[in-house]
Coordinates of C-alpha atoms in Angstrom, one line a residue:
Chain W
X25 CA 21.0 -6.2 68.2
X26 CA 19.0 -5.7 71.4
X27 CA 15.6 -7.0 69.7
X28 CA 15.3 -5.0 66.3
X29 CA 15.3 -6.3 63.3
X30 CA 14.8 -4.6 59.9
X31 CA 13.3 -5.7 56.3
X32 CA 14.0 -5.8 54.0
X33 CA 18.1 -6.3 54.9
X34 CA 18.7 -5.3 50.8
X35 CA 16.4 -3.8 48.4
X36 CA 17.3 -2.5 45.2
X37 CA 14.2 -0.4 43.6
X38 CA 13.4 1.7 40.5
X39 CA 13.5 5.9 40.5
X40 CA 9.9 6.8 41.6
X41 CA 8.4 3.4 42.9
X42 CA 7.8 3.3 46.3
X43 CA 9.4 2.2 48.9
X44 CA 8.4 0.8 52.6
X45 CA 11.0 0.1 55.3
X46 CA 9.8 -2.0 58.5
X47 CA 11.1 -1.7 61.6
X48 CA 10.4 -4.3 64.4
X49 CA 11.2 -4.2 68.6
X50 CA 10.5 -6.6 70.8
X51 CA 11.6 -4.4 73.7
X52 CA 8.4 -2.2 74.2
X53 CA 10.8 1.0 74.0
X54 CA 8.7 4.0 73.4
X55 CA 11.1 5.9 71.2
X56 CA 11.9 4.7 67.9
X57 CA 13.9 5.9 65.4
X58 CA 15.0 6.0 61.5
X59 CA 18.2 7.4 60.5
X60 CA 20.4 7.4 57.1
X61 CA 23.9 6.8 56.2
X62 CA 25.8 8.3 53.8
X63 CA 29.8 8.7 53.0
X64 CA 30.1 12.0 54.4
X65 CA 27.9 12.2 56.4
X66 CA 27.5 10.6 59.6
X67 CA 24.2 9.3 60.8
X68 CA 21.4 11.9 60.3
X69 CA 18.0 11.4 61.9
X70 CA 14.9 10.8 59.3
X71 CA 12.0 10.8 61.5
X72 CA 11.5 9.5 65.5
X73 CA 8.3 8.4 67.1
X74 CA 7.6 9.3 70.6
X75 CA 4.5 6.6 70.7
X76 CA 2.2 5.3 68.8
X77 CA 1.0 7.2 66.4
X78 CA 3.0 10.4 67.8
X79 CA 6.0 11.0 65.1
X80 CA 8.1 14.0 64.1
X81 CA 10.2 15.3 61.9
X82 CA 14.3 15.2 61.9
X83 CA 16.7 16.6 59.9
X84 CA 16.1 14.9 56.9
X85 CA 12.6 14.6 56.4
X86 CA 11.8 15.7 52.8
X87 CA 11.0 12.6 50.7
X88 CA 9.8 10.6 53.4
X89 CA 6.9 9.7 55.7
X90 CA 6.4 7.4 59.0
X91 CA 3.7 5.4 60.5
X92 CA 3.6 3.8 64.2
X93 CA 0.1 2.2 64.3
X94 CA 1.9 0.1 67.1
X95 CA 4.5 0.1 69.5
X96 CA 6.7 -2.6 67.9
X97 CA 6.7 -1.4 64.3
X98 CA 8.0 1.5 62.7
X99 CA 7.5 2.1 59.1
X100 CA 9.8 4.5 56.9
X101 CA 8.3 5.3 53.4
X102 CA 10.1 6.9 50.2
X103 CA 6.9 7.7 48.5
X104 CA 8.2 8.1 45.4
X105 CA 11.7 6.9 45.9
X106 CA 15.1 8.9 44.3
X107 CA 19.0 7.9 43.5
X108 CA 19.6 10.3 46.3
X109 CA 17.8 8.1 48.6
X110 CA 20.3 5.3 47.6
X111 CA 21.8 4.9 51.3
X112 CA 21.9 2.5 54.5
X113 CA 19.0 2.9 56.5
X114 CA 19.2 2.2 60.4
X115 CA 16.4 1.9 63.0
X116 CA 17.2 2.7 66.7
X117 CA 15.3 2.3 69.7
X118 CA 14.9 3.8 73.2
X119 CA 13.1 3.1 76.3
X120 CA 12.5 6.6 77.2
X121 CA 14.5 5.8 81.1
X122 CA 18.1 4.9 79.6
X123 CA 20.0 7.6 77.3
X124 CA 21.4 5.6 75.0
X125 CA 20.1 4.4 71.8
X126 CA 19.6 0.2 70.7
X127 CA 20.6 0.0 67.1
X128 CA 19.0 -2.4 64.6
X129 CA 21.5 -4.2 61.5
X130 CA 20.3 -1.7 59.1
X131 CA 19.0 -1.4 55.4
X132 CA 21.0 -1.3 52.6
X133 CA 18.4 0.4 49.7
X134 CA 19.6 1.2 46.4
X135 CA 17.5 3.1 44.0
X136 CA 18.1 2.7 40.1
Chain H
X12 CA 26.6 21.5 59.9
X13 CA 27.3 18.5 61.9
X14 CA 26.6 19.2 65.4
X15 CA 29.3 16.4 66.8
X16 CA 32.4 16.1 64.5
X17 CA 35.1 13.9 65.1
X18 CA 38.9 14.0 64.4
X19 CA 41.3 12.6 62.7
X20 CA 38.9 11.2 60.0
X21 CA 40.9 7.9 60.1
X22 CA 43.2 6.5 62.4
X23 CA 45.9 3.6 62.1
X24 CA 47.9 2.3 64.8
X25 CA 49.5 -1.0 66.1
X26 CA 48.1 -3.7 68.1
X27 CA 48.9 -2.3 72.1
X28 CA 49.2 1.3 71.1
X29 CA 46.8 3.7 72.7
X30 CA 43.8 5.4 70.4
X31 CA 42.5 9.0 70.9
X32 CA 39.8 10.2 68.9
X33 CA 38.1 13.6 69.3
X34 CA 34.7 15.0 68.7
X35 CA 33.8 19.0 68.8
X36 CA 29.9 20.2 68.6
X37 CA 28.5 23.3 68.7
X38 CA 25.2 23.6 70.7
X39 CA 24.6 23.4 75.0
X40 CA 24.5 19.8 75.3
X41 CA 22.8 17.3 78.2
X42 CA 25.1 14.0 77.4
X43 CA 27.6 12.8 74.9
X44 CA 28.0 9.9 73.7
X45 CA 30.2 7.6 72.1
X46 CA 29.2 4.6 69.8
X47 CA 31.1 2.3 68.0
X48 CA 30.3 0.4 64.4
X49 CA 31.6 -2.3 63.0
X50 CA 31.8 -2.4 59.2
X51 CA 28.3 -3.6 58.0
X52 CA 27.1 -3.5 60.9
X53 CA 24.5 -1.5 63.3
X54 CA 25.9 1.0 66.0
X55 CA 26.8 -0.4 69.7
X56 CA 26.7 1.8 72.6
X57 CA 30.1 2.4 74.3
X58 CA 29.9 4.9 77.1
X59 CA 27.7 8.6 77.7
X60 CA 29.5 11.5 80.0
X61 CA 26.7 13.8 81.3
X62 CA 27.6 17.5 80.9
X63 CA 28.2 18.1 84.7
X64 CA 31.0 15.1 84.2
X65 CA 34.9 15.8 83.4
X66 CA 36.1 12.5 82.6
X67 CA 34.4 8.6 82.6
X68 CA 36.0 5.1 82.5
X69 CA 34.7 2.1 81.1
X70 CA 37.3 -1.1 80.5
X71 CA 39.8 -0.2 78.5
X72 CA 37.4 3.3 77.4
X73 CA 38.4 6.5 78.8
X74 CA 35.7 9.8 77.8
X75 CA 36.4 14.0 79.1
X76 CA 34.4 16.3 78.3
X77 CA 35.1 19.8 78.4
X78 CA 31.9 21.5 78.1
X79 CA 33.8 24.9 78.1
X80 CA 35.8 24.1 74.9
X81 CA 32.4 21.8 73.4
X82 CA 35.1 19.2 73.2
X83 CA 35.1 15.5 74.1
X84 CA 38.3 12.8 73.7
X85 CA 37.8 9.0 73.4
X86 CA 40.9 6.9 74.5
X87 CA 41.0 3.5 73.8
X88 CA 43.9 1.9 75.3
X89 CA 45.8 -1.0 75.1
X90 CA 44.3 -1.5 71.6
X91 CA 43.3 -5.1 69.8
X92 CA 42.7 -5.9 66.2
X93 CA 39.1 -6.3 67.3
X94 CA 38.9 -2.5 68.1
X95 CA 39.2 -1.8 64.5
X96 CA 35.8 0.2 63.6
X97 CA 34.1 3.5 63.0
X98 CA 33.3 5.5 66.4
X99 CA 31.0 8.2 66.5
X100 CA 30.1 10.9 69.4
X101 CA 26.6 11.5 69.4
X102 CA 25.4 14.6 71.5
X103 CA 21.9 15.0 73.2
X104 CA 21.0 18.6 72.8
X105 CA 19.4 20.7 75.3
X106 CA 17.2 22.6 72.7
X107 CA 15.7 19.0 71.6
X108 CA 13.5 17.1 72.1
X109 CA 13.1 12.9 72.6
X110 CA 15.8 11.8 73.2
X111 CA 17.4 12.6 69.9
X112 CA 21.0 12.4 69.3
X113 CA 23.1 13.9 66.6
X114 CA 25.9 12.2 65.3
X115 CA 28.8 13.5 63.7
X116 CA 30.5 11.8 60.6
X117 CA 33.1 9.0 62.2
X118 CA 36.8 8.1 63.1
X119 CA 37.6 4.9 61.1
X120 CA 40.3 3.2 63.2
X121 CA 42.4 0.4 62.2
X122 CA 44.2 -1.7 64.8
X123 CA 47.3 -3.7 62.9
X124 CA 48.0 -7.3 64.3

């Protein structure tokens, strides 16, 4: 998996506790990126970082929040965390020079 | 909507037969790609066709694109049990920004021993 990993691999979590996701390259990629996966629905981006501490918005923002403090860890947070967040979470990478994206094993989260 | 969506859905064929899968999206794009996913697992990079490219080969991959259309085709060929998966096209838009990619939802294809 090209030098991601994520943890927690499993979580399983309460309605409105929160909820923090790590991320973790050991490629030096500038781009990172968090993306959900639903039944349905395909892959749709969360938020991406561009470097550290540069982050945007994606699709599917609302309920979350991202912090890249540095350039091997990206951190997705559910705030106060949902049953509609109940999903597979994916982190992806990119070097900025290649097009295509590095994949890490993903997140399986369930909230209760 | 989904900017890249694929068809059929799902897709089961014999062992040797050849796979096609299609993807449509809707906005000017500066690549396509195609990933693959096994079940439980993260997605793997197969192949990207740049928009000013009509048809790439990787192995046993074949990918056109018909920017006209907004269409791209996936042919696996020759297929293996070991193809069975999910594949997704993924565009890179021209209106965006960081090398983001949108996905569309997924052909499931089964290969049958």
């Amino acid at each position: 998996d090209a030098g991601i990993t994520q943890s927690p691999r499993h979580k399983v979590t309460e309605t409105g506790t929160p909820v923090t996701l790590r991320c973790h390259q050991t490629e030096n990629h500038r781009y990172m990126y968090w993306y959900r996966q639903d039944p349905g629905h395909g892959l749709r981006l969360i938020h991406y970082s561009y470097g550290v501490k540069d982050t945007d918005k994606g699709e599917v923002s609302d309920g979350y929040s991202v912090s890249r403090s540095k350039t091997e860890d990206f951190l997705l947070t559910l705030e106060s965390a949902t049953s509609s967040q109940t999903s597979v979470y994916f982190c992806a990478i990119n070097s900025g020079r290649a097009l295509e994206q590095y994949f890490g094993p993903g997140t399986r989260l369930t909230v209760t | 909507s989904q900017q890249g969506e694929e068809d059929p859905q799902a897709l089961s064929i014999q062992e040797g037969e050849n796979a096609t899968m299609n993807c449509s999206y809707k906005t000017s794009i500066n690549n396509l790609q195609w990933y693959r996913q096994n079940s439980g697992r993260g997605l793997v990079h197969l192949i990207l066709i740049r928009s000013n490219e009509r048809e790439k080969h990787s192995g046993r991959l074949r990918v056109t694109l018909d920017t006209s259309k907004k269409s791209s085709s996936l042919l696996i060929t020759a297929s293996r049990a070991a193809d069975t998966a999910s594949y997704f096209c993924a565009t890179d838009g021209r209106e965006t920004s960081g090398s983001r990619l949108t996905f569309g939802e997924g052909t499931q294809l089964t290969v049958n021993p």
